[in-house]
Amino acid sequence: MRFEVELAQRLAESGCPVAALEPRVPPRVHERDGFEVTLWTFYEPGSPQEVSPAGYAGALERLHAGMRKLDVPTPHFTDRVEQARRLVASPDRTPALADADRELLADTLRRLRRTIGERGGAEQLLHGEPHPGNLLTTRDGPLFIDFETCCRGPVEFDLAHAPEEVGAHYPGVDQELLRECRILVLAMITAWRWDRDDQLPNGRRLGTEWLDQIRTALDREGPDTPG
């Protein structure tokens, strides 16, 4: 949480589209009754329809531009992939995952982690999970929140978390790399839904649906894609 507070403060000061800390209290993690609490600015909500794919892409591009100016220690995106792979490799932690599905996820995570890493493209500090749930629609425009998942990697890894239409409006995107990142991210979040300790409502149903989506995506990509 301390990392998130410090990073959000620096990004807000540089004009990035992020939610700011509450200015009336010290910018730090507050402890009360055994809980750690951070306090943030309240923003008047806007209509979800106000964030178009182009607006979403523009906000993410501005965020990435600000992040490129920062030098902070963060994990690499492949570290998060490895966490998902270890989860899939542990029947004790994912007891309800069928053998065929376990093999599918393990193979997809392993091969795409290697394929994307071998591309050797430009990498930078990333949000890590800039999906719609981490984007506030406010009267001040779209603002990103929740920076605890920051990592380093290609911008396409971040774009893979956004709605598919957003990628068409982000300049300079490697569309093939983005397709690979989308499948990789889908495999990661699917693995987490099969964690025995997962508490996401309807998580097991989503995990089943996403397994089908992975198979469909791999079939569409062709025989050279992990499958």
PDB file of N, CA and C in Angstrom, residues 32-107:
ATOM      1  N   ARG A  32      -5.407   2.211  11.809  1.00  0.00           N
ATOM      2  CA  ARG A  32      -6.456   2.423  12.806  1.00  0.00           C
ATOM      3  C   ARG A  32      -7.081   1.084  13.177  1.00  0.00           C
ATOM      4  N   ASP A  33      -7.064   0.752  14.451  1.00  0.00           N
ATOM      5  CA  ASP A  33      -7.683  -0.473  14.962  1.00  0.00           C
ATOM      6  C   ASP A  33      -7.182  -1.720  14.229  1.00  0.00           C
ATOM      7  N   GLY A  34      -5.902  -1.739  13.916  1.00  0.00           N
ATOM      8  CA  GLY A  34      -5.319  -2.897  13.260  1.00  0.00           C
ATOM      9  C   GLY A  34      -5.500  -2.930  11.753  1.00  0.00           C
ATOM     10  N   PHE A  35      -6.132  -1.904  11.186  1.00  0.00           N
ATOM     11  CA  PHE A  35      -6.354  -1.846   9.744  1.00  0.00           C
ATOM     12  C   PHE A  35      -5.448  -0.787   9.118  1.00  0.00           C
ATOM     13  N   GLU A  36      -5.024  -1.040   7.880  1.00  0.00           N
ATOM     14  CA  GLU A  36      -4.287  -0.047   7.108  1.00  0.00           C
ATOM     15  C   GLU A  36      -5.249   0.601   6.117  1.00  0.00           C
ATOM     16  N   VAL A  37      -5.285   1.938   6.127  1.00  0.00           N
ATOM     17  CA  VAL A  37      -6.267   2.672   5.338  1.00  0.00           C
ATOM     18  C   VAL A  37      -5.568   3.758   4.531  1.00  0.00           C
ATOM     19  N   THR A  38      -5.968   3.918   3.274  1.00  0.00           N
ATOM     20  CA  THR A  38      -5.519   5.042   2.463  1.00  0.00           C
ATOM     21  C   THR A  38      -6.738   5.877   2.093  1.00  0.00           C
ATOM     22  N   LEU A  39      -6.552   7.176   2.027  1.00  0.00           N
ATOM     23  CA  LEU A  39      -7.652   8.107   1.782  1.00  0.00           C
ATOM     24  C   LEU A  39      -7.438   8.815   0.445  1.00  0.00           C
ATOM     25  N   TRP A  40      -8.515   8.826  -0.359  1.00  0.00           N
ATOM     26  CA  TRP A  40      -8.423   9.325  -1.723  1.00  0.00           C
ATOM     27  C   TRP A  40      -9.465  10.417  -1.974  1.00  0.00           C
ATOM     28  N   THR A  41      -9.207  11.222  -2.994  1.00  0.00           N
ATOM     29  CA  THR A  41     -10.117  12.293  -3.372  1.00  0.00           C
ATOM     30  C   THR A  41     -11.430  11.724  -3.904  1.00  0.00           C
ATOM     31  N   PHE A  42     -12.539  12.363  -3.545  1.00  0.00           N
ATOM     32  CA  PHE A  42     -13.833  11.989  -4.121  1.00  0.00           C
ATOM     33  C   PHE A  42     -14.037  12.749  -5.421  1.00  0.00           C
ATOM     34  N   TYR A  43     -14.504  12.040  -6.447  1.00  0.00           N
ATOM     35  CA  TYR A  43     -14.780  12.642  -7.746  1.00  0.00           C
ATOM     36  C   TYR A  43     -16.249  12.446  -8.095  1.00  0.00           C
ATOM     37  N   GLU A  44     -16.865  13.491  -8.594  1.00  0.00           N
ATOM     38  CA  GLU A  44     -18.236  13.364  -9.063  1.00  0.00           C
ATOM     39  C   GLU A  44     -18.272  12.387 -10.226  1.00  0.00           C
ATOM     40  N   PRO A  45     -19.126  11.365 -10.139  1.00  0.00           N
ATOM     41  CA  PRO A  45     -19.149  10.354 -11.206  1.00  0.00           C
ATOM     42  C   PRO A  45     -19.711  10.906 -12.510  1.00  0.00           C
ATOM     43  N   GLY A  46     -19.187  10.391 -13.583  1.00  0.00           N
ATOM     44  CA  GLY A  46     -19.722  10.687 -14.901  1.00  0.00           C
ATOM     45  C   GLY A  46     -20.467   9.487 -15.428  1.00  0.00           C
ATOM     46  N   SER A  47     -20.999   9.593 -16.628  1.00  0.00           N
ATOM     47  CA  SER A  47     -21.708   8.483 -17.243  1.00  0.00           C
ATOM     48  C   SER A  47     -20.719   7.515 -17.865  1.00  0.00           C
ATOM     49  N   PRO A  48     -20.922   6.192 -17.674  1.00  0.00           N
ATOM     50  CA  PRO A  48     -20.013   5.225 -18.301  1.00  0.00           C
ATOM     51  C   PRO A  48     -19.897   5.415 -19.802  1.00  0.00           C
ATOM     52  N   GLN A  49     -20.966   5.918 -20.424  1.00  0.00           N
ATOM     53  CA  GLN A  49     -20.937   6.104 -21.863  1.00  0.00           C
ATOM     54  C   GLN A  49     -19.984   7.225 -22.279  1.00  0.00           C
ATOM     55  N   GLU A  50     -19.506   8.009 -21.304  1.00  0.00           N
ATOM     56  CA  GLU A  50     -18.626   9.121 -21.634  1.00  0.00           C
ATOM     57  C   GLU A  50     -17.215   8.659 -22.003  1.00  0.00           C
ATOM     58  N   VAL A  51     -16.844   7.439 -21.641  1.00  0.00           N
ATOM     59  CA  VAL A  51     -15.512   6.941 -21.961  1.00  0.00           C
ATOM     60  C   VAL A  51     -15.595   6.093 -23.221  1.00  0.00           C
ATOM     61  N   SER A  52     -15.233   6.678 -24.330  1.00  0.00           N
ATOM     62  CA  SER A  52     -15.212   5.958 -25.592  1.00  0.00           C
ATOM     63  C   SER A  52     -13.927   5.136 -25.682  1.00  0.00           C
ATOM     64  N   PRO A  53     -13.851   4.188 -26.611  1.00  0.00           N
ATOM     65  CA  PRO A  53     -12.590   3.463 -26.784  1.00  0.00           C
ATOM     66  C   PRO A  53     -11.409   4.392 -27.036  1.00  0.00           C
ATOM     67  N   ALA A  54     -11.645   5.466 -27.807  1.00  0.00           N
ATOM     68  CA  ALA A  54     -10.562   6.425 -28.074  1.00  0.00           C
ATOM     69  C   ALA A  54     -10.175   7.160 -26.793  1.00  0.00           C
ATOM     70  N   GLY A  55     -11.175   7.515 -25.977  1.00  0.00           N
ATOM     71  CA  GLY A  55     -10.887   8.189 -24.717  1.00  0.00           C
ATOM     72  C   GLY A  55     -10.141   7.292 -23.746  1.00  0.00           C
ATOM     73  N   TYR A  56     -10.519   6.035 -23.712  1.00  0.00           N
ATOM     74  CA  TYR A  56      -9.850   5.041 -22.862  1.00  0.00           C
ATOM     75  C   TYR A  56      -8.390   4.908 -23.294  1.00  0.00           C
ATOM     76  N   ALA A  57      -8.178   4.769 -24.599  1.00  0.00           N
ATOM     77  CA  ALA A  57      -6.825   4.619 -25.125  1.00  0.00           C
ATOM     78  C   ALA A  57      -5.990   5.862 -24.851  1.00  0.00           C
ATOM     79  N   GLY A  58      -6.604   7.036 -25.006  1.00  0.00           N
ATOM     80  CA  GLY A  58      -5.878   8.278 -24.754  1.00  0.00           C
ATOM     81  C   GLY A  58      -5.455   8.407 -23.304  1.00  0.00           C
ATOM     82  N   ALA A  59      -6.348   8.029 -22.384  1.00  0.00           N
ATOM     83  CA  ALA A  59      -6.008   8.095 -20.962  1.00  0.00           C
ATOM     84  C   ALA A  59      -4.876   7.126 -20.634  1.00  0.00           C
ATOM     85  N   LEU A  60      -4.935   5.916 -21.198  1.00  0.00           N
ATOM     86  CA  LEU A  60      -3.885   4.930 -20.931  1.00  0.00           C
ATOM     87  C   LEU A  60      -2.562   5.372 -21.538  1.00  0.00           C
ATOM     88  N   GLU A  61      -2.612   5.991 -22.712  1.00  0.00           N
ATOM     89  CA  GLU A  61      -1.386   6.493 -23.338  1.00  0.00           C
ATOM     90  C   GLU A  61      -0.745   7.583 -22.475  1.00  0.00           C
ATOM     91  N   ARG A  62      -1.559   8.476 -21.919  1.00  0.00           N
ATOM     92  CA  ARG A  62      -1.016   9.536 -21.057  1.00  0.00           C
ATOM     93  C   ARG A  62      -0.441   8.947 -19.773  1.00  0.00           C
ATOM     94  N   LEU A  63      -1.109   7.921 -19.245  1.00  0.00           N
ATOM     95  CA  LEU A  63      -0.588   7.256 -18.057  1.00  0.00           C
ATOM     96  C   LEU A  63       0.768   6.622 -18.349  1.00  0.00           C
ATOM     97  N   HIS A  64       0.871   5.926 -19.461  1.00  0.00           N
ATOM     98  CA  HIS A  64       2.135   5.290 -19.834  1.00  0.00           C
ATOM     99  C   HIS A  64       3.242   6.318 -20.044  1.00  0.00           C
ATOM    100  N   ALA A  65       2.891   7.460 -20.636  1.00  0.00           N
ATOM    101  CA  ALA A  65       3.896   8.507 -20.855  1.00  0.00           C
ATOM    102  C   ALA A  65       4.448   9.002 -19.524  1.00  0.00           C
ATOM    103  N   GLY A  66       3.570   9.175 -18.537  1.00  0.00           N
ATOM    104  CA  GLY A  66       4.033   9.590 -17.220  1.00  0.00           C
ATOM    105  C   GLY A  66       4.847   8.521 -16.537  1.00  0.00           C
ATOM    106  N   MET A  67       4.460   7.274 -16.717  1.00  0.00           N
ATOM    107  CA  MET A  67       5.182   6.174 -16.081  1.00  0.00           C
ATOM    108  C   MET A  67       6.578   5.999 -16.654  1.00  0.00           C
ATOM    109  N   ARG A  68       6.764   6.335 -17.908  1.00  0.00           N
ATOM    110  CA  ARG A  68       8.087   6.205 -18.520  1.00  0.00           C
ATOM    111  C   ARG A  68       9.104   7.138 -17.858  1.00  0.00           C
ATOM    112  N   LYS A  69       8.643   8.163 -17.196  1.00  0.00           N
ATOM    113  CA  LYS A  69       9.537   9.129 -16.560  1.00  0.00           C
ATOM    114  C   LYS A  69       9.965   8.691 -15.157  1.00  0.00           C
ATOM    115  N   LEU A  70       9.366   7.619 -14.658  1.00  0.00           N
ATOM    116  CA  LEU A  70       9.642   7.177 -13.293  1.00  0.00           C
ATOM    117  C   LEU A  70      10.585   5.980 -13.284  1.00  0.00           C
ATOM    118  N   ASP A  71      11.451   5.966 -12.310  1.00  0.00           N
ATOM    119  CA  ASP A  71      12.362   4.838 -12.112  1.00  0.00           C
ATOM    120  C   ASP A  71      12.079   4.248 -10.743  1.00  0.00           C
ATOM    121  N   VAL A  72      11.224   3.243 -10.711  1.00  0.00           N
ATOM    122  CA  VAL A  72      10.851   2.605  -9.449  1.00  0.00           C
ATOM    123  C   VAL A  72      11.001   1.097  -9.604  1.00  0.00           C
ATOM    124  N   PRO A  73      11.405   0.414  -8.552  1.00  0.00           N
ATOM    125  CA  PRO A  73      11.559  -1.049  -8.630  1.00  0.00           C
ATOM    126  C   PRO A  73      10.200  -1.734  -8.619  1.00  0.00           C
ATOM    127  N   THR A  74       9.950  -2.545  -9.618  1.00  0.00           N
ATOM    128  CA  THR A  74       8.703  -3.302  -9.713  1.00  0.00           C
ATOM    129  C   THR A  74       8.996  -4.685 -10.278  1.00  0.00           C
ATOM    130  N   PRO A  75       8.094  -5.642 -10.065  1.00  0.00           N
ATOM    131  CA  PRO A  75       8.260  -6.957 -10.692  1.00  0.00           C
ATOM    132  C   PRO A  75       8.134  -6.854 -12.216  1.00  0.00           C
ATOM    133  N   HIS A  76       8.615  -7.863 -12.904  1.00  0.00           N
ATOM    134  CA  HIS A  76       8.402  -7.978 -14.346  1.00  0.00           C
ATOM    135  C   HIS A  76       7.080  -8.701 -14.566  1.00  0.00           C
ATOM    136  N   PHE A  77       6.419  -8.432 -15.699  1.00  0.00           N
ATOM    137  CA  PHE A  77       5.127  -9.071 -15.937  1.00  0.00           C
ATOM    138  C   PHE A  77       5.242 -10.589 -15.939  1.00  0.00           C
ATOM    139  N   THR A  78       6.413 -11.103 -16.304  1.00  0.00           N
ATOM    140  CA  THR A  78       6.593 -12.553 -16.322  1.00  0.00           C
ATOM    141  C   THR A  78       6.571 -13.136 -14.912  1.00  0.00           C
ATOM    142  N   ASP A  79       6.875 -12.317 -13.898  1.00  0.00           N
ATOM    143  CA  ASP A  79       6.773 -12.804 -12.522  1.00  0.00           C
ATOM    144  C   ASP A  79       5.320 -13.118 -12.175  1.00  0.00           C
ATOM    145  N   ARG A  80       4.400 -12.303 -12.666  1.00  0.00           N
ATOM    146  CA  ARG A  80       2.984 -12.542 -12.421  1.00  0.00           C
ATOM    147  C   ARG A  80       2.504 -13.760 -13.205  1.00  0.00           C
ATOM    148  N   VAL A  81       3.041 -13.946 -14.395  1.00  0.00           N
ATOM    149  CA  VAL A  81       2.709 -15.139 -15.171  1.00  0.00           C
ATOM    150  C   VAL A  81       3.171 -16.381 -14.422  1.00  0.00           C
ATOM    151  N   GLU A  82       4.358 -16.318 -13.843  1.00  0.00           N
ATOM    152  CA  GLU A  82       4.897 -17.458 -13.107  1.00  0.00           C
ATOM    153  C   GLU A  82       4.040 -17.777 -11.880  1.00  0.00           C
ATOM    154  N   GLN A  83       3.501 -16.754 -11.232  1.00  0.00           N
ATOM    155  CA  GLN A  83       2.600 -16.990 -10.106  1.00  0.00           C
ATOM    156  C   GLN A  83       1.373 -17.791 -10.544  1.00  0.00           C
ATOM    157  N   ALA A  84       0.815 -17.418 -11.699  1.00  0.00           N
ATOM    158  CA  ALA A  84      -0.345 -18.149 -12.218  1.00  0.00           C
ATOM    159  C   ALA A  84       0.048 -19.571 -12.601  1.00  0.00           C
ATOM    160  N   ARG A  85       1.240 -19.732 -13.184  1.00  0.00           N
ATOM    161  CA  ARG A  85       1.686 -21.071 -13.595  1.00  0.00           C
ATOM    162  C   ARG A  85       1.846 -21.981 -12.382  1.00  0.00           C
ATOM    163  N   ARG A  86       2.426 -21.441 -11.292  1.00  0.00           N
ATOM    164  CA  ARG A  86       2.596 -22.248 -10.079  1.00  0.00           C
ATOM    165  C   ARG A  86       1.245 -22.633  -9.485  1.00  0.00           C
ATOM    166  N   LEU A  87       0.278 -21.744  -9.584  1.00  0.00           N
ATOM    167  CA  LEU A  87      -1.057 -22.053  -9.090  1.00  0.00           C
ATOM    168  C   LEU A  87      -1.655 -23.223  -9.869  1.00  0.00           C
ATOM    169  N   VAL A  88      -1.530 -23.170 -11.187  1.00  0.00           N
ATOM    170  CA  VAL A  88      -2.060 -24.242 -12.034  1.00  0.00           C
ATOM    171  C   VAL A  88      -1.319 -25.558 -11.782  1.00  0.00           C
ATOM    172  N   ALA A  89      -0.047 -25.476 -11.483  1.00  0.00           N
ATOM    173  CA  ALA A  89       0.761 -26.682 -11.268  1.00  0.00           C
ATOM    174  C   ALA A  89       0.501 -27.341  -9.923  1.00  0.00           C
ATOM    175  N   SER A  90      -0.295 -26.704  -9.074  1.00  0.00           N
ATOM    176  CA  SER A  90      -0.544 -27.237  -7.742  1.00  0.00           C
ATOM    177  C   SER A  90      -1.975 -27.761  -7.619  1.00  0.00           C
ATOM    178  N   PRO A  91      -2.183 -29.075  -7.731  1.00  0.00           N
ATOM    179  CA  PRO A  91      -3.531 -29.626  -7.549  1.00  0.00           C
ATOM    180  C   PRO A  91      -4.107 -29.333  -6.168  1.00  0.00           C
ATOM    181  N   ASP A  92      -3.256 -29.168  -5.177  1.00  0.00           N
ATOM    182  CA  ASP A  92      -3.756 -28.848  -3.843  1.00  0.00           C
ATOM    183  C   ASP A  92      -4.419 -27.475  -3.811  1.00  0.00           C
ATOM    184  N   ARG A  93      -3.894 -26.530  -4.588  1.00  0.00           N
ATOM    185  CA  ARG A  93      -4.447 -25.181  -4.596  1.00  0.00           C
ATOM    186  C   ARG A  93      -5.571 -25.029  -5.612  1.00  0.00           C
ATOM    187  N   THR A  94      -5.610 -25.914  -6.619  1.00  0.00           N
ATOM    188  CA  THR A  94      -6.656 -25.853  -7.650  1.00  0.00           C
ATOM    189  C   THR A  94      -7.286 -27.236  -7.810  1.00  0.00           C
ATOM    190  N   PRO A  95      -7.893 -27.775  -6.762  1.00  0.00           N
ATOM    191  CA  PRO A  95      -8.360 -29.171  -6.789  1.00  0.00           C
ATOM    192  C   PRO A  95      -9.490 -29.428  -7.779  1.00  0.00           C
ATOM    193  N   ALA A  96     -10.283 -28.400  -8.140  1.00  0.00           N
ATOM    194  CA  ALA A  96     -11.430 -28.617  -9.021  1.00  0.00           C
ATOM    195  C   ALA A  96     -11.072 -28.507 -10.502  1.00  0.00           C
ATOM    196  N   LEU A  97      -9.838 -28.195 -10.802  1.00  0.00           N
ATOM    197  CA  LEU A  97      -9.416 -28.025 -12.191  1.00  0.00           C
ATOM    198  C   LEU A  97      -9.153 -29.379 -12.832  1.00  0.00           C
ATOM    199  N   ALA A  98      -9.880 -29.672 -13.910  1.00  0.00           N
ATOM    200  CA  ALA A  98      -9.732 -30.952 -14.600  1.00  0.00           C
ATOM    201  C   ALA A  98      -8.351 -31.073 -15.232  1.00  0.00           C
ATOM    202  N   ASP A  99      -7.883 -32.292 -15.413  1.00  0.00           N
ATOM    203  CA  ASP A  99      -6.533 -32.517 -15.934  1.00  0.00           C
ATOM    204  C   ASP A  99      -6.329 -31.863 -17.298  1.00  0.00           C
ATOM    205  N   ALA A 100      -7.307 -32.008 -18.198  1.00  0.00           N
ATOM    206  CA  ALA A 100      -7.166 -31.427 -19.537  1.00  0.00           C
ATOM    207  C   ALA A 100      -7.106 -29.909 -19.463  1.00  0.00           C
ATOM    208  N   ASP A 101      -7.903 -29.315 -18.581  1.00  0.00           N
ATOM    209  CA  ASP A 101      -7.896 -27.852 -18.426  1.00  0.00           C
ATOM    210  C   ASP A 101      -6.597 -27.392 -17.771  1.00  0.00           C
ATOM    211  N   ARG A 102      -6.092 -28.167 -16.848  1.00  0.00           N
ATOM    212  CA  ARG A 102      -4.823 -27.836 -16.205  1.00  0.00           C
ATOM    213  C   ARG A 102      -3.697 -27.831 -17.240  1.00  0.00           C
ATOM    214  N   GLU A 103      -3.706 -28.830 -18.103  1.00  0.00           N
ATOM    215  CA  GLU A 103      -2.684 -28.910 -19.146  1.00  0.00           C
ATOM    216  C   GLU A 103      -2.803 -27.739 -20.117  1.00  0.00           C
ATOM    217  N   LEU A 104      -4.029 -27.378 -20.477  1.00  0.00           N
ATOM    218  CA  LEU A 104      -4.253 -26.254 -21.387  1.00  0.00           C
ATOM    219  C   LEU A 104      -3.690 -24.965 -20.797  1.00  0.00           C
ATOM    220  N   LEU A 105      -4.035 -24.685 -19.544  1.00  0.00           N
ATOM    221  CA  LEU A 105      -3.570 -23.454 -18.910  1.00  0.00           C
ATOM    222  C   LEU A 105      -2.058 -23.454 -18.737  1.00  0.00           C
ATOM    223  N   ALA A 106      -1.500 -24.576 -18.291  1.00  0.00           N
ATOM    224  CA  ALA A 106      -0.061 -24.649 -18.068  1.00  0.00           C
ATOM    225  C   ALA A 106       0.698 -24.423 -19.365  1.00  0.00           C
ATOM    226  N   ASP A 107       0.238 -25.042 -20.448  1.00  0.00           N
ATOM    227  CA  ASP A 107       0.919 -24.925 -21.733  1.00  0.00           C
ATOM    228  C   ASP A 107       0.797 -23.505 -22.283  1.00  0.00           C
TER     229      ASP A 107
END
